[in-house]
Amino acid sequence: LYLHGGGDFSGGAESYHGIVGHYARMLGARGYMPDYRLAPEHRFPAPLDDSLTAYQWLVDTVGDARHIAISGDSAGGAMTVSLMVRAKRASIPLPAGGVAISPWCNLEMNNPSYRTRDGIDPLCTRDILVLMARAALGSIRPNDPDASPVYADVRGLPPLLIQIGESEVMLDDSIQLANHLAQNGVRTSLEVWPGMFHVWPVFSSIVPEGRQALENGCAFLDRLF
């Protein structure tokens, strides 16, 4: 189950056939992408609500959640974790594990890398992310645990791999998330890729490190299966 990025504001399932196709081929699996509702017409938690509905359907269809993995990038990377938290809360069986690519997992955006990496990452700046967060959240607080899983109750989640580029403004968020997961007993792997930018695995056809990151993610999930 792949959750696309776009800050809960843009993007769509049709834009992610490439990366999901790579996942499916490498894993010998089928890929599913919920076309969840987006801001500003549908503010958070509409994307998470839709993704939970899709995951419940998938669990019912497959019959065994251990045959399912979740992955996503950026806002979808954060929802990879938040979806598991919501599923646990709703007593829905949890998947085998997940891969969060460049997760936008702390919408308070108060970590140092938002200053030290701003202007280095070619795809994200703090100013743009502030605007997107404002559009997506509405009246919801940026530190709401569903929106920012660095504050969520993550106990009991399955193994997770976090992949982040060293040039990303979200670098410190991913380190914070990995630390939060580890301290709450979740088997956690963190990959920091030197020189890489936001969601670089989406560009795996032209960026060798993107292909390598996808291979690492698939190897992680394959071992869980």
mmCIF file of C-alpha atoms in Angstrom:
data_model
loop_
_atom_site.group_PDB
_atom_site.id
_atom_site.type_symbol
_atom_site.label_atom_id
_atom_site.label_comp_id
_atom_site.label_asym_id
_atom_site.label_seq_id
_atom_site.Cartn_x
_atom_site.Cartn_y
_atom_site.Cartn_z
ATOM 1 C CA LEU A 1 0.000 0.000 0.000
ATOM 2 C CA TYR A 2 1.695 3.208 -1.163
ATOM 3 C CA LEU A 3 0.752 6.643 0.197
ATOM 4 C CA HIS A 4 1.811 9.413 -2.158
ATOM 5 C CA GLY A 5 3.358 12.679 -1.063
ATOM 6 C CA GLY A 6 2.435 16.264 -1.790
ATOM 7 C CA GLY A 7 1.924 17.808 1.633
ATOM 8 C CA ASP A 8 -1.712 16.624 1.837
ATOM 9 C CA PHE A 9 -2.234 19.429 -0.689
ATOM 10 C CA SER A 10 -1.079 18.158 -4.080
ATOM 11 C CA GLY A 11 -0.097 15.026 -5.964
ATOM 12 C CA GLY A 12 -2.163 11.981 -6.788
ATOM 13 C CA ALA A 13 -1.998 8.249 -7.318
ATOM 14 C CA GLU A 14 -1.567 8.645 -11.094
ATOM 15 C CA SER A 15 1.782 10.394 -10.532
ATOM 16 C CA TYR A 16 3.329 7.488 -8.636
ATOM 17 C CA HIS A 17 2.986 4.521 -10.985
ATOM 18 C CA GLY A 18 6.768 4.547 -11.458
ATOM 19 C CA ILE A 19 7.894 4.065 -7.870
ATOM 20 C CA VAL A 20 5.009 1.724 -7.013
ATOM 21 C CA GLY A 21 5.758 -0.299 -10.124
ATOM 22 C CA HIS A 22 9.372 -0.654 -8.989
ATOM 23 C CA TYR A 23 8.201 -1.806 -5.557
ATOM 24 C CA ALA A 24 5.785 -4.318 -7.081
ATOM 25 C CA ARG A 25 8.354 -5.775 -9.473
ATOM 26 C CA MET A 26 11.124 -6.029 -6.884
ATOM 27 C CA LEU A 27 8.857 -7.644 -4.300
ATOM 28 C CA GLY A 28 6.797 -9.783 -6.670
ATOM 29 C CA ALA A 29 3.751 -8.035 -5.211
ATOM 30 C CA ARG A 30 0.745 -5.961 -6.211
ATOM 31 C CA GLY A 31 0.686 -2.248 -5.508
ATOM 32 C CA TYR A 32 -2.278 -0.221 -4.266
ATOM 33 C CA MET A 33 -2.496 3.568 -4.021
ATOM 34 C CA PRO A 34 -5.423 5.288 -2.312
ATOM 35 C CA ASP A 35 -6.389 8.494 -4.134
ATOM 36 C CA TYR A 36 -7.079 10.282 -0.865
ATOM 37 C CA ARG A 37 -8.763 13.672 -0.548
ATOM 38 C CA LEU A 38 -6.588 16.787 -0.538
ATOM 39 C CA ALA A 39 -6.551 20.273 0.970
ATOM 40 C CA PRO A 40 -7.725 22.958 0.840
ATOM 41 C CA GLU A 41 -11.117 21.441 -0.017
ATOM 42 C CA HIS A 42 -10.558 18.558 2.405
ATOM 43 C CA ARG A 43 -8.323 19.369 5.339
ATOM 44 C CA PHE A 44 -6.502 16.946 7.591
ATOM 45 C CA PRO A 45 -7.361 14.309 8.800
ATOM 46 C CA ALA A 46 -9.277 13.560 5.561
ATOM 47 C CA PRO A 47 -6.164 12.034 3.875
ATOM 48 C CA LEU A 48 -5.529 9.806 6.872
ATOM 49 C CA ASP A 49 -9.205 8.843 7.152
ATOM 50 C CA ASP A 50 -9.253 7.814 3.477
ATOM 51 C CA SER A 51 -6.000 5.884 3.818
ATOM 52 C CA LEU A 52 -7.369 4.002 6.818
ATOM 53 C CA THR A 53 -10.478 3.089 4.820
ATOM 54 C CA ALA A 54 -8.249 1.813 2.002
ATOM 55 C CA TYR A 55 -6.095 -0.171 4.416
ATOM 56 C CA GLN A 56 -9.153 -1.758 6.097
ATOM 57 C CA TRP A 57 -10.444 -2.780 2.665
ATOM 58 C CA LEU A 58 -7.051 -4.243 1.777
ATOM 59 C CA VAL A 59 -6.852 -6.229 5.018
ATOM 60 C CA ASP A 60 -10.363 -7.582 4.393
ATOM 61 C CA THR A 61 -9.479 -8.446 0.790
ATOM 62 C CA VAL A 62 -6.102 -10.069 1.475
ATOM 63 C CA GLY A 63 -7.273 -11.776 4.647
ATOM 64 C CA ASP A 64 -3.920 -11.579 6.448
ATOM 65 C CA ALA A 65 -2.343 -8.230 7.280
ATOM 66 C CA ARG A 66 1.073 -9.875 7.543
ATOM 67 C CA HIS A 67 1.021 -10.078 3.717
ATOM 68 C CA ILE A 68 0.750 -6.279 3.509
ATOM 69 C CA ALA A 69 3.423 -3.596 3.728
ATOM 70 C CA ILE A 70 2.962 0.174 3.735
ATOM 71 C CA SER A 71 5.252 2.731 2.174
ATOM 72 C CA GLY A 72 4.994 6.399 1.320
ATOM 73 C CA ASP A 73 6.967 9.562 0.726
ATOM 74 C CA SER A 74 6.920 13.014 2.328
ATOM 75 C CA ALA A 75 3.406 13.529 3.767
ATOM 76 C CA GLY A 76 2.745 9.927 2.742
ATOM 77 C CA GLY A 77 5.883 8.889 4.604
ATOM 78 C CA ALA A 78 4.479 10.403 7.784
ATOM 79 C CA MET A 79 1.122 8.761 7.098
ATOM 80 C CA THR A 80 2.903 5.419 6.789
ATOM 81 C CA VAL A 81 3.450 5.683 10.543
ATOM 82 C CA SER A 82 0.216 7.509 11.388
ATOM 83 C CA LEU A 83 -1.844 4.931 9.508
ATOM 84 C CA MET A 84 -0.350 2.140 11.591
ATOM 85 C CA VAL A 85 -1.112 4.106 14.759
ATOM 86 C CA ARG A 86 -4.711 4.645 13.678
ATOM 87 C CA ALA A 87 -5.084 0.982 12.677
ATOM 88 C CA LYS A 88 -3.773 -0.123 16.070
ATOM 89 C CA ARG A 89 -6.200 2.252 17.784
ATOM 90 C CA ALA A 90 -9.081 0.791 15.759
ATOM 91 C CA SER A 91 -7.971 -2.821 16.485
ATOM 92 C CA ILE A 92 -7.294 -3.460 12.793
ATOM 93 C CA PRO A 93 -4.482 -6.008 12.274
ATOM 94 C CA LEU A 94 -1.153 -4.355 11.570
ATOM 95 C CA PRO A 95 0.971 -4.906 8.440
ATOM 96 C CA ALA A 96 4.302 -6.696 8.240
ATOM 97 C CA GLY A 97 6.108 -3.373 8.321
ATOM 98 C CA GLY A 98 6.720 -0.173 6.435
ATOM 99 C CA VAL A 99 9.155 2.144 4.670
ATOM 100 C CA ALA A 100 8.870 5.899 5.218
ATOM 101 C CA ILE A 101 10.685 7.900 2.532
ATOM 102 C CA SER A 102 11.583 11.501 3.435
ATOM 103 C CA PRO A 103 8.725 11.652 5.953
ATOM 104 C CA TRP A 104 7.271 15.062 6.791
ATOM 105 C CA CYS A 105 6.642 13.882 10.320
ATOM 106 C CA ASN A 106 6.883 17.021 12.471
ATOM 107 C CA LEU A 107 4.657 19.815 11.184
ATOM 108 C CA GLU A 108 5.864 22.139 13.925
ATOM 109 C CA MET A 109 9.024 22.350 11.790
ATOM 110 C CA ASN A 110 11.069 23.423 14.789
ATOM 111 C CA ASN A 111 14.180 21.295 14.269
ATOM 112 C CA PRO A 112 17.529 22.902 13.292
ATOM 113 C CA SER A 113 17.687 21.352 9.787
ATOM 114 C CA TYR A 114 14.845 23.646 8.676
ATOM 115 C CA ARG A 115 17.422 26.433 9.002
ATOM 116 C CA THR A 116 20.677 24.654 8.205
ATOM 117 C CA ARG A 117 19.350 22.850 5.098
ATOM 118 C CA ASP A 118 17.011 25.551 3.812
ATOM 119 C CA GLY A 119 18.130 26.498 0.316
ATOM 120 C CA ILE A 120 20.164 23.295 -0.109
ATOM 121 C CA ASP A 121 17.267 20.927 -0.754
ATOM 122 C CA PRO A 122 16.074 21.752 -4.321
ATOM 123 C CA LEU A 123 12.549 20.415 -3.754
ATOM 124 C CA CYS A 124 11.574 21.802 -0.332
ATOM 125 C CA THR A 125 11.964 25.040 1.549
ATOM 126 C CA ARG A 126 10.634 25.883 4.969
ATOM 127 C CA ASP A 127 8.530 28.780 3.616
ATOM 128 C CA ILE A 128 6.728 26.531 1.127
ATOM 129 C CA LEU A 129 6.138 23.881 3.780
ATOM 130 C CA VAL A 130 4.672 26.468 6.180
ATOM 131 C CA LEU A 131 2.132 27.449 3.507
ATOM 132 C CA MET A 132 1.282 23.831 2.753
ATOM 133 C CA ALA A 133 0.870 22.987 6.437
ATOM 134 C CA ARG A 134 -1.432 25.960 6.923
ATOM 135 C CA ALA A 135 -3.586 24.853 3.980
ATOM 136 C CA ALA A 136 -3.674 21.200 5.020
ATOM 137 C CA LEU A 137 -4.205 21.547 8.775
ATOM 138 C CA GLY A 138 -6.765 24.308 9.094
ATOM 139 C CA SER A 139 -7.611 24.499 12.795
ATOM 140 C CA ILE A 140 -5.697 21.325 13.724
ATOM 141 C CA ARG A 141 -2.550 21.942 15.760
ATOM 142 C CA PRO A 142 0.736 21.125 13.964
ATOM 143 C CA ASN A 143 1.780 18.921 16.889
ATOM 144 C CA ASP A 144 -1.382 16.825 16.681
ATOM 145 C CA PRO A 145 -0.104 13.211 16.924
ATOM 146 C CA ASP A 146 -2.013 12.124 13.801
ATOM 147 C CA ALA A 147 -0.389 14.882 11.750
ATOM 148 C CA SER A 148 3.040 14.694 13.404
ATOM 149 C CA PRO A 149 3.831 11.068 14.338
ATOM 150 C CA VAL A 150 6.922 12.144 16.280
ATOM 151 C CA TYR A 151 4.352 12.797 19.044
ATOM 152 C CA ALA A 152 2.183 9.690 18.521
ATOM 153 C CA ASP A 153 1.806 6.618 20.694
ATOM 154 C CA VAL A 154 3.828 4.273 18.506
ATOM 155 C CA ARG A 155 4.131 1.378 20.945
ATOM 156 C CA GLY A 156 3.420 -1.986 19.342
ATOM 157 C CA LEU A 157 4.039 -0.943 15.737
ATOM 158 C CA PRO A 158 5.759 -3.351 13.321
ATOM 159 C CA PRO A 159 9.298 -2.729 12.008
ATOM 160 C CA LEU A 160 9.925 0.478 10.111
ATOM 161 C CA LEU A 161 12.658 1.719 7.806
ATOM 162 C CA ILE A 162 13.130 5.481 7.491
ATOM 163 C CA GLN A 163 15.051 6.833 4.502
ATOM 164 C CA ILE A 164 16.091 10.488 4.431
ATOM 165 C CA GLY A 165 18.473 12.595 2.369
ATOM 166 C CA GLU A 166 21.268 14.440 4.142
ATOM 167 C CA SER A 167 20.392 17.647 2.248
ATOM 168 C CA GLU A 168 16.740 17.677 3.321
ATOM 169 C CA VAL A 169 15.186 20.300 5.548
ATOM 170 C CA MET A 170 13.330 17.344 7.137
ATOM 171 C CA LEU A 171 16.557 15.550 8.125
ATOM 172 C CA ASP A 172 16.259 16.224 11.849
ATOM 173 C CA ASP A 173 12.578 15.246 11.811
ATOM 174 C CA SER A 174 13.478 11.763 10.578
ATOM 175 C CA ILE A 175 16.163 11.416 13.232
ATOM 176 C CA GLN A 176 13.606 12.533 15.832
ATOM 177 C CA LEU A 177 11.081 10.000 14.509
ATOM 178 C CA ALA A 178 13.599 7.157 14.516
ATOM 179 C CA ASN A 179 14.575 8.005 18.082
ATOM 180 C CA HIS A 180 10.908 8.175 19.148
ATOM 181 C CA LEU A 181 10.166 4.789 17.584
ATOM 182 C CA ALA A 182 13.260 3.167 19.076
ATOM 183 C CA GLN A 183 12.570 4.501 22.559
ATOM 184 C CA ASN A 184 9.065 3.014 22.366
ATOM 185 C CA GLY A 185 10.213 -0.474 21.458
ATOM 186 C CA VAL A 186 9.688 -0.380 17.690
ATOM 187 C CA ARG A 187 12.317 -2.103 15.580
ATOM 188 C CA THR A 188 13.656 0.823 13.600
ATOM 189 C CA SER A 189 16.194 1.285 10.815
ATOM 190 C CA LEU A 190 17.342 4.741 9.716
ATOM 191 C CA GLU A 191 19.194 5.432 6.469
ATOM 192 C CA VAL A 192 20.695 8.880 5.927
ATOM 193 C CA TRP A 193 21.839 9.282 2.325
ATOM 194 C CA PRO A 194 24.670 11.829 1.866
ATOM 195 C CA GLY A 195 23.901 14.612 -0.599
ATOM 196 C CA MET A 196 20.410 13.372 -1.404
ATOM 197 C CA PHE A 197 17.370 15.624 -1.670
ATOM 198 C CA HIS A 198 13.681 15.274 -0.830
ATOM 199 C CA VAL A 199 12.072 12.035 -2.093
ATOM 200 C CA TRP A 200 15.060 11.176 -4.309
ATOM 201 C CA PRO A 201 13.911 7.523 -4.743
ATOM 202 C CA VAL A 202 11.040 8.814 -6.912
ATOM 203 C CA PHE A 203 13.762 9.745 -9.441
ATOM 204 C CA SER A 204 15.322 6.277 -9.446
ATOM 205 C CA SER A 205 15.398 6.127 -13.257
ATOM 206 C CA ILE A 206 17.976 8.939 -13.382
ATOM 207 C CA VAL A 207 19.462 8.991 -9.858
ATOM 208 C CA PRO A 208 21.460 5.826 -9.031
ATOM 209 C CA GLU A 209 21.086 6.449 -5.301
ATOM 210 C CA GLY A 210 17.332 6.444 -5.788
ATOM 211 C CA ARG A 211 17.462 2.960 -7.267
ATOM 212 C CA GLN A 212 19.733 1.806 -4.439
ATOM 213 C CA ALA A 213 17.354 3.217 -1.818
ATOM 214 C CA LEU A 214 14.417 1.393 -3.423
ATOM 215 C CA GLU A 215 16.399 -1.835 -3.439
ATOM 216 C CA ASN A 216 17.189 -1.354 0.248
ATOM 217 C CA GLY A 217 13.532 -0.697 1.032
ATOM 218 C CA CYS A 218 12.403 -3.783 -0.853
ATOM 219 C CA ALA A 219 15.065 -5.944 0.816
ATOM 220 C CA PHE A 220 13.854 -4.690 4.212
ATOM 221 C CA LEU A 221 10.234 -5.566 3.411
ATOM 222 C CA ASP A 222 11.127 -8.878 1.780
ATOM 223 C CA ARG A 223 12.835 -10.033 4.974
ATOM 224 C CA LEU A 224 9.700 -9.126 6.943
ATOM 225 C CA PHE A 225 7.462 -11.082 4.553
#
